[in-house]
mmCIF file of C-alpha atoms in Angstrom:
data_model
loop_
_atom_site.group_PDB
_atom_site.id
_atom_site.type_symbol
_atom_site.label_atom_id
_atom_site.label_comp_id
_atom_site.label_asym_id
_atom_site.label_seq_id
_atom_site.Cartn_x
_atom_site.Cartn_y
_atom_site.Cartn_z
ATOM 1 C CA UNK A 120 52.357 -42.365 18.071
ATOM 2 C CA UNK A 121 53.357 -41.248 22.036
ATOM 3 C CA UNK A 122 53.181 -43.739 24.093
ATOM 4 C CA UNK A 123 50.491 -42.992 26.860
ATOM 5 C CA UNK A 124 51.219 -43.501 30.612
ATOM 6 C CA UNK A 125 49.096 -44.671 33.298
ATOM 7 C CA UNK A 126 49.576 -44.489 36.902
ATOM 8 C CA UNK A 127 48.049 -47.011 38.749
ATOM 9 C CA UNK A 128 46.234 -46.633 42.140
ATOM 10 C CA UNK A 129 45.391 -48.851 45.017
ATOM 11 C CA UNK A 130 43.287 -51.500 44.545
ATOM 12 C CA UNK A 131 44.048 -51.622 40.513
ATOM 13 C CA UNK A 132 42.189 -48.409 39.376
ATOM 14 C CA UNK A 133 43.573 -46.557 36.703
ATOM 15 C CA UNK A 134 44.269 -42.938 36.692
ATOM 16 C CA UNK A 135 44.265 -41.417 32.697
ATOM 17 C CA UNK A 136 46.855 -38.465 31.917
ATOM 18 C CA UNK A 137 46.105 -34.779 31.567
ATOM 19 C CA UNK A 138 44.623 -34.253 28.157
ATOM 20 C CA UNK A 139 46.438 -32.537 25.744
ATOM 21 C CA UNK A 140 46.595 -29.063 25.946
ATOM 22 C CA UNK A 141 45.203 -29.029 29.457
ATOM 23 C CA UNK A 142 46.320 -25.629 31.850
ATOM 24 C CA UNK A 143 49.201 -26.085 33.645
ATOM 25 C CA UNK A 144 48.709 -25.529 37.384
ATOM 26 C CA UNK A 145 50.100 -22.559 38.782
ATOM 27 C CA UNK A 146 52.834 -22.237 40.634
ATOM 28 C CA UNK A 147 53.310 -21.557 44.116
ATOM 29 C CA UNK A 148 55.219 -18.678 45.486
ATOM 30 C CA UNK A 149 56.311 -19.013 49.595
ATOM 31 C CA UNK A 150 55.899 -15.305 51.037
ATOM 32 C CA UNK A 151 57.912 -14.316 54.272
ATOM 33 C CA UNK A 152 57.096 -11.568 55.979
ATOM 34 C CA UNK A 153 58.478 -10.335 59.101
ATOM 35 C CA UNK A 154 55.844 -7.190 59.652
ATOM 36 C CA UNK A 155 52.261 -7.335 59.825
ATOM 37 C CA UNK A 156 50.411 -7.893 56.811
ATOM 38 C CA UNK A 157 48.270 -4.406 57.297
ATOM 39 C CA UNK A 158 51.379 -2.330 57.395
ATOM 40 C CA UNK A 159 52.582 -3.487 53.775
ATOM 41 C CA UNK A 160 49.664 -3.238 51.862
ATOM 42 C CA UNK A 161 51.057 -0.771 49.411
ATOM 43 C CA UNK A 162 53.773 -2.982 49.474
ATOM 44 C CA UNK A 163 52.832 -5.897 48.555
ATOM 45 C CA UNK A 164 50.884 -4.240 45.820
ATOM 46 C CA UNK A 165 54.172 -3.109 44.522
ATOM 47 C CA UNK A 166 55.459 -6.820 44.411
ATOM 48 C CA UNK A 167 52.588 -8.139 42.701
ATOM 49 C CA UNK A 168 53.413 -5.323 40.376
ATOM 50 C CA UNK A 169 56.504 -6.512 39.606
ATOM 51 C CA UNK A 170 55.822 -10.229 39.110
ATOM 52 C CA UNK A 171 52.952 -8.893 36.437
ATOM 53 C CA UNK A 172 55.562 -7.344 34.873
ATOM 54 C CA UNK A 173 57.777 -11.045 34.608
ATOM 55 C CA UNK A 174 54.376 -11.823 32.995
ATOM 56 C CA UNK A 175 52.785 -13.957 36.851
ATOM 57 C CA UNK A 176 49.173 -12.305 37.725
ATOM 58 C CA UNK A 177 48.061 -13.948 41.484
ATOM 59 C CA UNK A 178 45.676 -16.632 41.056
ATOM 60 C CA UNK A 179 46.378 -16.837 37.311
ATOM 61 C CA UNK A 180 49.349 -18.178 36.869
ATOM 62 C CA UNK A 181 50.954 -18.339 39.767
ATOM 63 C CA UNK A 182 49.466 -18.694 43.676
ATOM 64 C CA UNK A 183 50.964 -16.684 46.548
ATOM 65 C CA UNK A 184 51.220 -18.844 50.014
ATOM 66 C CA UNK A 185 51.778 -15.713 52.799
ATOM 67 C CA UNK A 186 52.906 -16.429 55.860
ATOM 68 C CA UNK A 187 53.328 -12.714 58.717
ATOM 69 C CA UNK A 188 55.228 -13.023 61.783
ATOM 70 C CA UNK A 189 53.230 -9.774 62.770
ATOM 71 C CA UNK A 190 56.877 -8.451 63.925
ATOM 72 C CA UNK A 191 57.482 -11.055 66.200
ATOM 73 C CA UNK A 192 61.087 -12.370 64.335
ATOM 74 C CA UNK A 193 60.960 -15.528 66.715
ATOM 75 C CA UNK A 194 58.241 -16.841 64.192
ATOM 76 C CA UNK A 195 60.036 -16.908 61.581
ATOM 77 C CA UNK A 196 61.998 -20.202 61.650
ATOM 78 C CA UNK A 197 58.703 -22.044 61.735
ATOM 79 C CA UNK A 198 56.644 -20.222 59.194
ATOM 80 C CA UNK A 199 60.045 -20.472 56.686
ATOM 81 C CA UNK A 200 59.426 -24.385 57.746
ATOM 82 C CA UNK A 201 56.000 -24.678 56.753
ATOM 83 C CA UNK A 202 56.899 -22.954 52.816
ATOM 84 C CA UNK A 203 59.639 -25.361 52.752
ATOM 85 C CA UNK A 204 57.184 -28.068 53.452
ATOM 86 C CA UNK A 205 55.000 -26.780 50.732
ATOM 87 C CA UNK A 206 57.631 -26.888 48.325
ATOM 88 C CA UNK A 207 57.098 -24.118 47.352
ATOM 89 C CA UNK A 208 59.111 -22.997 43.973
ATOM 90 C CA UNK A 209 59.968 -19.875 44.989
ATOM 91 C CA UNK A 210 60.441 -17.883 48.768
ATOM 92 C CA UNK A 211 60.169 -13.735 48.560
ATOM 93 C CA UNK A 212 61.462 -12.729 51.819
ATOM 94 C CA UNK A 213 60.264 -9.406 52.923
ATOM 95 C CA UNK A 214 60.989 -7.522 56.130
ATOM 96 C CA UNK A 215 64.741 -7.315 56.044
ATOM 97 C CA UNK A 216 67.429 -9.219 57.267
ATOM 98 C CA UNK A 217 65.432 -11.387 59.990
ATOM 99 C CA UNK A 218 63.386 -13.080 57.445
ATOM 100 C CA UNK A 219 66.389 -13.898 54.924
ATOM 101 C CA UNK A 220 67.833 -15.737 57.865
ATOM 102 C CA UNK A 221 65.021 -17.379 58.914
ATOM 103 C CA UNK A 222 65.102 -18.695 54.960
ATOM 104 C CA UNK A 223 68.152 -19.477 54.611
ATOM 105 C CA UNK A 224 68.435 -21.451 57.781
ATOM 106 C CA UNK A 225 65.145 -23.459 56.333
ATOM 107 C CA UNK A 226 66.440 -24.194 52.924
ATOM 108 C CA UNK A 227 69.898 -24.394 50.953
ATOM 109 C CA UNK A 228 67.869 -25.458 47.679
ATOM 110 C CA UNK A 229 65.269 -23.445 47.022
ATOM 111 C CA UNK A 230 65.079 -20.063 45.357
ATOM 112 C CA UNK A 231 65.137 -17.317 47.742
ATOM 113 C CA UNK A 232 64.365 -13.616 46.569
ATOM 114 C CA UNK A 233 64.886 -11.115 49.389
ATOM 115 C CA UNK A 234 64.732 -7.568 50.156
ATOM 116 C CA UNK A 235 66.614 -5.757 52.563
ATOM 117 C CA UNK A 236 68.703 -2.392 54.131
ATOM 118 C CA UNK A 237 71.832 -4.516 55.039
ATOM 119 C CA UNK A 238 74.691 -5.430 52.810
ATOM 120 C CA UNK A 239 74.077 -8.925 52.242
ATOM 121 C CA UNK A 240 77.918 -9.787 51.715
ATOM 122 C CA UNK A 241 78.666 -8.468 55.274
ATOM 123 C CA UNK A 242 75.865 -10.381 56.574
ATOM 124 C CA UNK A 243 77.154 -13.695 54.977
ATOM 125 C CA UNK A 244 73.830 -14.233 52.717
ATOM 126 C CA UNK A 245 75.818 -13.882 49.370
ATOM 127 C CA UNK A 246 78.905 -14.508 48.470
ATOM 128 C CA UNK A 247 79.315 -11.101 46.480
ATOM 129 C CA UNK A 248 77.125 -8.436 44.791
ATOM 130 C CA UNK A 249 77.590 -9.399 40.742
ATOM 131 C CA UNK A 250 77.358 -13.080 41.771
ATOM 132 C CA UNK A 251 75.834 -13.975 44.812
ATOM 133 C CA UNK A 252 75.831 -17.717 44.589
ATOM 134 C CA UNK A 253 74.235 -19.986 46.057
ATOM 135 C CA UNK A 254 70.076 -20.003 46.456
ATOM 136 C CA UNK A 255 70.063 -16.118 47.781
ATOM 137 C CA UNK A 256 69.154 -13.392 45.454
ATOM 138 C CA UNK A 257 67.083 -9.858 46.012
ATOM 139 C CA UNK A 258 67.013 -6.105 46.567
ATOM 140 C CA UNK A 259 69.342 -4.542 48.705
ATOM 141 C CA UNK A 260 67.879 -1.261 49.614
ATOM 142 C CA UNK A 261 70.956 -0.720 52.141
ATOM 143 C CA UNK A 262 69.223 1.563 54.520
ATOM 144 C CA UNK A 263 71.914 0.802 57.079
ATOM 145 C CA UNK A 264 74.141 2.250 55.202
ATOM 146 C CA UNK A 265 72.533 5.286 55.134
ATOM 147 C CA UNK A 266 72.741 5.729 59.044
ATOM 148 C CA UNK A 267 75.586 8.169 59.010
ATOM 149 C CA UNK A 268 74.298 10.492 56.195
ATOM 150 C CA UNK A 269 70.802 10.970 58.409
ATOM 151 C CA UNK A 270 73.070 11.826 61.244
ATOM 152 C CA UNK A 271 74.945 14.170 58.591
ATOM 153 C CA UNK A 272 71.620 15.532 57.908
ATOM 154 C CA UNK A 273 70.312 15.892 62.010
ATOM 155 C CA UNK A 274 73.251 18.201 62.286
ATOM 156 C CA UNK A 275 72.952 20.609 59.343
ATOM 157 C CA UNK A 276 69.055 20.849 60.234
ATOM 158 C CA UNK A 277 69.523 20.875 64.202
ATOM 159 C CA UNK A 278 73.290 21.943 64.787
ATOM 160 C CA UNK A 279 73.436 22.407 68.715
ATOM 161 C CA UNK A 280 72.369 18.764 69.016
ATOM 162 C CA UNK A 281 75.640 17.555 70.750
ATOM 163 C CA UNK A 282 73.477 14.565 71.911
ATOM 164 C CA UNK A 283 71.985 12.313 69.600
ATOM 165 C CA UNK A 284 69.748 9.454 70.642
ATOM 166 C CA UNK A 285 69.330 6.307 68.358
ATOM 167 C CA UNK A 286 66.868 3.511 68.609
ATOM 168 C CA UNK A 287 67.473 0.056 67.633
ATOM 169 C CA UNK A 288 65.860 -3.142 67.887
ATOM 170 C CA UNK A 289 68.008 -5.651 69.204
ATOM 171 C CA UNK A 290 66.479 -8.750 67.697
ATOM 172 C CA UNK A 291 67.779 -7.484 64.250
ATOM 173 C CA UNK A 292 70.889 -9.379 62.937
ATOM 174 C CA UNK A 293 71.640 -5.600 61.384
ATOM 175 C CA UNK A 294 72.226 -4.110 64.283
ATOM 176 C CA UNK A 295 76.117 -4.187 65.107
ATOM 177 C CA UNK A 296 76.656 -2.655 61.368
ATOM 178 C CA UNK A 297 73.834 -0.132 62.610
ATOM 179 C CA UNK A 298 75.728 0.735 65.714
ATOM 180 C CA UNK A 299 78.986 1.113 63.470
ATOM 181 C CA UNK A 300 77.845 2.915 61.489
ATOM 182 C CA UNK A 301 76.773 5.439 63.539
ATOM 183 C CA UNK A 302 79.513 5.459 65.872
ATOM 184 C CA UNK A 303 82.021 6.634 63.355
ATOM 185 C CA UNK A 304 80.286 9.335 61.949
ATOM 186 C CA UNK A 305 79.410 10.436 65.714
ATOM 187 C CA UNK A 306 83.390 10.684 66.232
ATOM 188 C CA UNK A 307 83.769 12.648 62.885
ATOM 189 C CA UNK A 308 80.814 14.912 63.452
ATOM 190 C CA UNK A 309 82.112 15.452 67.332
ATOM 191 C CA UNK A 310 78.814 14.153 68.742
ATOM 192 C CA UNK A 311 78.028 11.784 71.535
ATOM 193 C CA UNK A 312 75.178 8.924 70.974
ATOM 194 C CA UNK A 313 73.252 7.610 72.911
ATOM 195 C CA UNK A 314 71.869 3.979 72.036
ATOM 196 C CA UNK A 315 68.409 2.620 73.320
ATOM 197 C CA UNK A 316 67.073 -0.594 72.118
ATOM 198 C CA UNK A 317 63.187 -1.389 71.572
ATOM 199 C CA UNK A 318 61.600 -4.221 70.285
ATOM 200 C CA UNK A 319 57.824 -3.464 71.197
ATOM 201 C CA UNK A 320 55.844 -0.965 71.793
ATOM 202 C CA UNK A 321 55.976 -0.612 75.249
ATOM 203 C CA UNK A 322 59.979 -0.452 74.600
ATOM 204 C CA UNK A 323 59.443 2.163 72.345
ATOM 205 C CA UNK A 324 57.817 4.568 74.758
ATOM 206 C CA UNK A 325 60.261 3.640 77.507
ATOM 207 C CA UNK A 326 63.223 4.504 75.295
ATOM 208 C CA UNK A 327 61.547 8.238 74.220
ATOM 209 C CA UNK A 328 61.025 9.096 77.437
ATOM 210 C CA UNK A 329 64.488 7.861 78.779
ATOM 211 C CA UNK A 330 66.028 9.599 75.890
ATOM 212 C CA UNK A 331 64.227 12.849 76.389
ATOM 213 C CA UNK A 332 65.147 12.704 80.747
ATOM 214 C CA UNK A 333 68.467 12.725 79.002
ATOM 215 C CA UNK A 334 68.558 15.800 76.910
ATOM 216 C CA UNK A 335 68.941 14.334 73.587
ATOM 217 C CA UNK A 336 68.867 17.000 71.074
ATOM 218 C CA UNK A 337 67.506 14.541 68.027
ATOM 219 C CA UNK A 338 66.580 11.008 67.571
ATOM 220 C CA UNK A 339 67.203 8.779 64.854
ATOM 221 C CA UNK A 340 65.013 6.023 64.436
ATOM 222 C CA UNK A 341 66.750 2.786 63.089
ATOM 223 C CA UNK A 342 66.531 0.740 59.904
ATOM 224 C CA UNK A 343 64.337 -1.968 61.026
ATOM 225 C CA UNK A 344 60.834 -3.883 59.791
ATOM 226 C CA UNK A 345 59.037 -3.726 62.929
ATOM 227 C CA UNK A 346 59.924 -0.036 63.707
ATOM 228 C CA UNK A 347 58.742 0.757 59.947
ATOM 229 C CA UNK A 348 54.990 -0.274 60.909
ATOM 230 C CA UNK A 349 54.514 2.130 63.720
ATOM 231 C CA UNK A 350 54.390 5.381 62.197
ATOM 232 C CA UNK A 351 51.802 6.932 64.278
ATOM 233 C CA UNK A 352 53.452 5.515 67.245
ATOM 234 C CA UNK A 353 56.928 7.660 66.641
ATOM 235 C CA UNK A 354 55.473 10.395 65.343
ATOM 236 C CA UNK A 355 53.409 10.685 68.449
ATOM 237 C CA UNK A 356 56.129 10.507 70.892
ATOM 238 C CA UNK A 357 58.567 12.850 68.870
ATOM 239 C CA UNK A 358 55.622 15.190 69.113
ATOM 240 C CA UNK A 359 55.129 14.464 73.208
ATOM 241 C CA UNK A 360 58.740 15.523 73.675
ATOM 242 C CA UNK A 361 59.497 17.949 71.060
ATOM 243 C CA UNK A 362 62.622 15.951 69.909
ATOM 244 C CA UNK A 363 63.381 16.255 65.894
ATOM 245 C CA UNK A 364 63.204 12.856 64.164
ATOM 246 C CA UNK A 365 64.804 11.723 61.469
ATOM 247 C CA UNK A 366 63.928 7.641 60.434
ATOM 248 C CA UNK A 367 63.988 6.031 56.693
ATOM 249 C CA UNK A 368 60.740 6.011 56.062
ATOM 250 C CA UNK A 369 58.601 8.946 54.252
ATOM 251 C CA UNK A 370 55.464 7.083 56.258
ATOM 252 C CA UNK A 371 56.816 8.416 59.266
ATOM 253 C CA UNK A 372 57.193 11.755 58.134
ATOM 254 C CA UNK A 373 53.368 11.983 56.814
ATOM 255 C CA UNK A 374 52.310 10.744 60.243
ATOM 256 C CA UNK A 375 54.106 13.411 61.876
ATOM 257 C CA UNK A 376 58.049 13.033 62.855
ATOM 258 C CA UNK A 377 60.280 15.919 61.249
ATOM 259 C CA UNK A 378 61.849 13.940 58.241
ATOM 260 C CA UNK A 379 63.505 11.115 56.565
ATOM 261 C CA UNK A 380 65.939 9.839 53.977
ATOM 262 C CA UNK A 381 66.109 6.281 52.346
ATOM 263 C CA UNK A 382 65.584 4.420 49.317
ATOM 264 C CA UNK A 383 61.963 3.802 47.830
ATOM 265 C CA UNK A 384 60.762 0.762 49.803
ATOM 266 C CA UNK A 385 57.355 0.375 47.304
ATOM 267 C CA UNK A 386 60.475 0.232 44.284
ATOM 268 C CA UNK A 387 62.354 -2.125 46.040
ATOM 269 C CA UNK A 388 59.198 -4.943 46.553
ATOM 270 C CA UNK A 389 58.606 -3.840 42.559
ATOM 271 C CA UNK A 390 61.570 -5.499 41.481
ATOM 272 C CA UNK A 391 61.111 -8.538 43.969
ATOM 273 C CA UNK A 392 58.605 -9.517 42.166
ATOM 274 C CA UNK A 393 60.041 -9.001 38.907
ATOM 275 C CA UNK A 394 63.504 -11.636 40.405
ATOM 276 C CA UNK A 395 60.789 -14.093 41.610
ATOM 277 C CA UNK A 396 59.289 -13.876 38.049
ATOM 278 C CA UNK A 397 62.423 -14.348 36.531
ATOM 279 C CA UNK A 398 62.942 -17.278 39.033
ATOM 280 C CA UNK A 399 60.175 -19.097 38.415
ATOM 281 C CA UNK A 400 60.943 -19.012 34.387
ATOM 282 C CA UNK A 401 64.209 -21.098 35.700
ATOM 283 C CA UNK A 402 66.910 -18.264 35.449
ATOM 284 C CA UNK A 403 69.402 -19.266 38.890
ATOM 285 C CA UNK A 404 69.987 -17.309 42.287
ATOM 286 C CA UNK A 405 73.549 -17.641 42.100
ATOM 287 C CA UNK A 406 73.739 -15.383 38.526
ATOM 288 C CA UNK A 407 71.367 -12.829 39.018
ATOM 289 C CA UNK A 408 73.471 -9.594 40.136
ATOM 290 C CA UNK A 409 71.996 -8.013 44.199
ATOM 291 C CA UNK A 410 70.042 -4.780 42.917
ATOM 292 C CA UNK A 411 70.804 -1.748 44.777
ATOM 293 C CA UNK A 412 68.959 1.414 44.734
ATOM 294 C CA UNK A 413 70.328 4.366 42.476
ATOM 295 C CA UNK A 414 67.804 7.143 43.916
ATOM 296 C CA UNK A 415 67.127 7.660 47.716
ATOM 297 C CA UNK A 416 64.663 10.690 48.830
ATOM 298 C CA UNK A 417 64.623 13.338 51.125
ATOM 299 C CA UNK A 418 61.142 14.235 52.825
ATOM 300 C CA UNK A 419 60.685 17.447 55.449
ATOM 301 C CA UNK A 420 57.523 17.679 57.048
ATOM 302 C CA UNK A 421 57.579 22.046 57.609
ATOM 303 C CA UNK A 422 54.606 21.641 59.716
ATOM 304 C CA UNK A 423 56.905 19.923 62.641
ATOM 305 C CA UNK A 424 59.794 22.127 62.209
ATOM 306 C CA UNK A 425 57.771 24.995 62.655
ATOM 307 C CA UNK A 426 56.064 23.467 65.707
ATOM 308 C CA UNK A 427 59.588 22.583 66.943
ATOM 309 C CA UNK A 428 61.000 26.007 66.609
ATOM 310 C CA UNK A 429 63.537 25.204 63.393
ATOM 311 C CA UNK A 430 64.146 26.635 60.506
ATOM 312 C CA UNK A 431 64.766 24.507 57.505
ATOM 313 C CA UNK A 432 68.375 25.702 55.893
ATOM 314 C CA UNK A 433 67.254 26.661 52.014
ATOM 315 C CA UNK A 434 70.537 24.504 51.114
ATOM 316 C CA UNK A 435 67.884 20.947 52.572
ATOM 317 C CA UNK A 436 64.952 22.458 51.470
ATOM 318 C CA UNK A 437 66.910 22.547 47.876
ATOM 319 C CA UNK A 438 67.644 18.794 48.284
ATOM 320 C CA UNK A 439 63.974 17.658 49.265
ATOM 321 C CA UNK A 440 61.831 15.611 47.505
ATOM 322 C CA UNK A 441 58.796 16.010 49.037
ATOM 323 C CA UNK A 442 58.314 18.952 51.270
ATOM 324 C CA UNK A 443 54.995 18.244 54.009
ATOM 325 C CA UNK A 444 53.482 21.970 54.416
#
């Protein structure tokens, strides 16, 4: 016969045991997010996708604490304190490298699950790819990467561009590999760049209308969370000073700047959820491989091109995923 337990209280009452068969309670997943919750509703759809998938529905099995910076990364460090404080048994870090960070600095010993455009090895989050050690897992969509193929892309679409303005955000750990990046496809291309950095959205209109007083022929918009929520913003200002866009995002390009080319970010939060699933069922950070993306799309809005004055080689128009008429 099992021997019963009882706990007992103060002041000598006694406490009986779950009975048998009684629901477990759920678990409790931390949730990190560097952008503002109403900018990621699709995806944070996709991540609940994915832990359904590892077989976790939200308040079922499994209870999702959220905690939004609202693209203010300074936050961070303090909301990644509270989940730690919650102990929670899981943290899903979304929003790119500033949130990972912010993590990482809060806890060695927890899971973390993270997606993001940098290389995480170059960062110093993992120790490699196949087996990142440690407590650090996720999705690498490795938009920064990508930098130099959307300049690549500028010039084939916009070829007298001999000036090419980039934005960054300079509170984002990414943005010396950014800048790298770009600067050695510049010299290969035979371009100049010009680099303006924006981390709010007063910066952001002060750095399109300093980039347009300079006669930049296109603008790249860089890989970062906070730039990723203002779609109408960018696509407004590319339209005020008739300068061809390209950013990462297909948002963007619905709301109005010229194009883009990245990884699916909805994909990427998908199989988040499906490593924090596979987390919580007690499989280890340190042996589950970074995923990378093995498809990245091409979107042209034709509607801004023609309202620029460019015509679309056939050879990109071939390559296109989605073509906005």
């Amino acid at each position: 016969m099992r021997r019963r337990e009882f706990i007992t209280l103060v002041g000598g009452a006694t406490a009986w045991p779950l009975m048998a068969g009684a629901e477990p309670a759920p678990q409790i997943i931390g949730f990190l997010g560097a952008p503002s919750s109403a900018s990621y509703v699709k995806n944070v759809a996709a991540l609940r996708q994915g832990l359904k998938e590892a077989g976790y529905v939200e308040g079922t099995n499994v209870t999702i604490e959220y905690r939004w910076a609202d693209g203010q990364y300074d936050r961070l460090p303090a909301l990644a304190s509270e989940l730690v404080e919650r102990r929670v048994a899981v943290i899903v870090t979304i929003g790119g490298a500033p949130s990972v960070v912010a993590a990482k600095n809060a806890t060695s010993t927890i899971p973390i699950v993270f997606t993001m455009t940098a290389d995480p090895v170059q960062l110093g989050l993992v120790a490699s790819l196949n087996r990142p050690g440690g407590n650090i897992t996720g999705i690498a969509i490795l938009g920064v990467a990508l930098e130099a193929k959307r300049l690549e892309i500028l010039h084939e679409l916009v070829p007298a561009a001999k000036i090419i303005g980039v934005l960054v955000n300079p509170k984002n750990p990414q943005v010396q590999i950014q800048t790298n990046e770009l600067a050695a496809a510049s010299r290969t291309a035979g371009q100049e760049i010009i680099q303006l950095k924006a981390s709010n959205n007063l910066e952001i209109d002060a750095a399109f209308e300093a980039l347009a007083d300079r006669g930049v022929g296109a603008v790249i918009i860089g890989q970062d969370t906070f730039f990723t929520s203002q779609p109408a913003q960018f696509a407004a200002l590319a339209r005020r000073y008739a300068i061809p866009a390209i950013s990462p995002w297909r948002e963007h390009v619905t709301a109005g700047i010229l194009m883009s080319y990245g990884a699916s970010i909805t994909e990427g939060y998908r199989q988040a959820g499906v490593y924090a699933g596979r987390v919580l069922k007690g499989e280890k950070p340190a042996n589950l491989p970074i995923v990378q993306p093995t498809k990245f799309e091409m979107v042209i809005n034709l509607k801004t091109a023609k309202a620029l004055g460019l015509t679309v080689p056939p050879s990109l128009l071939a390559q296109a995923d989605e073509v906005i008429e």
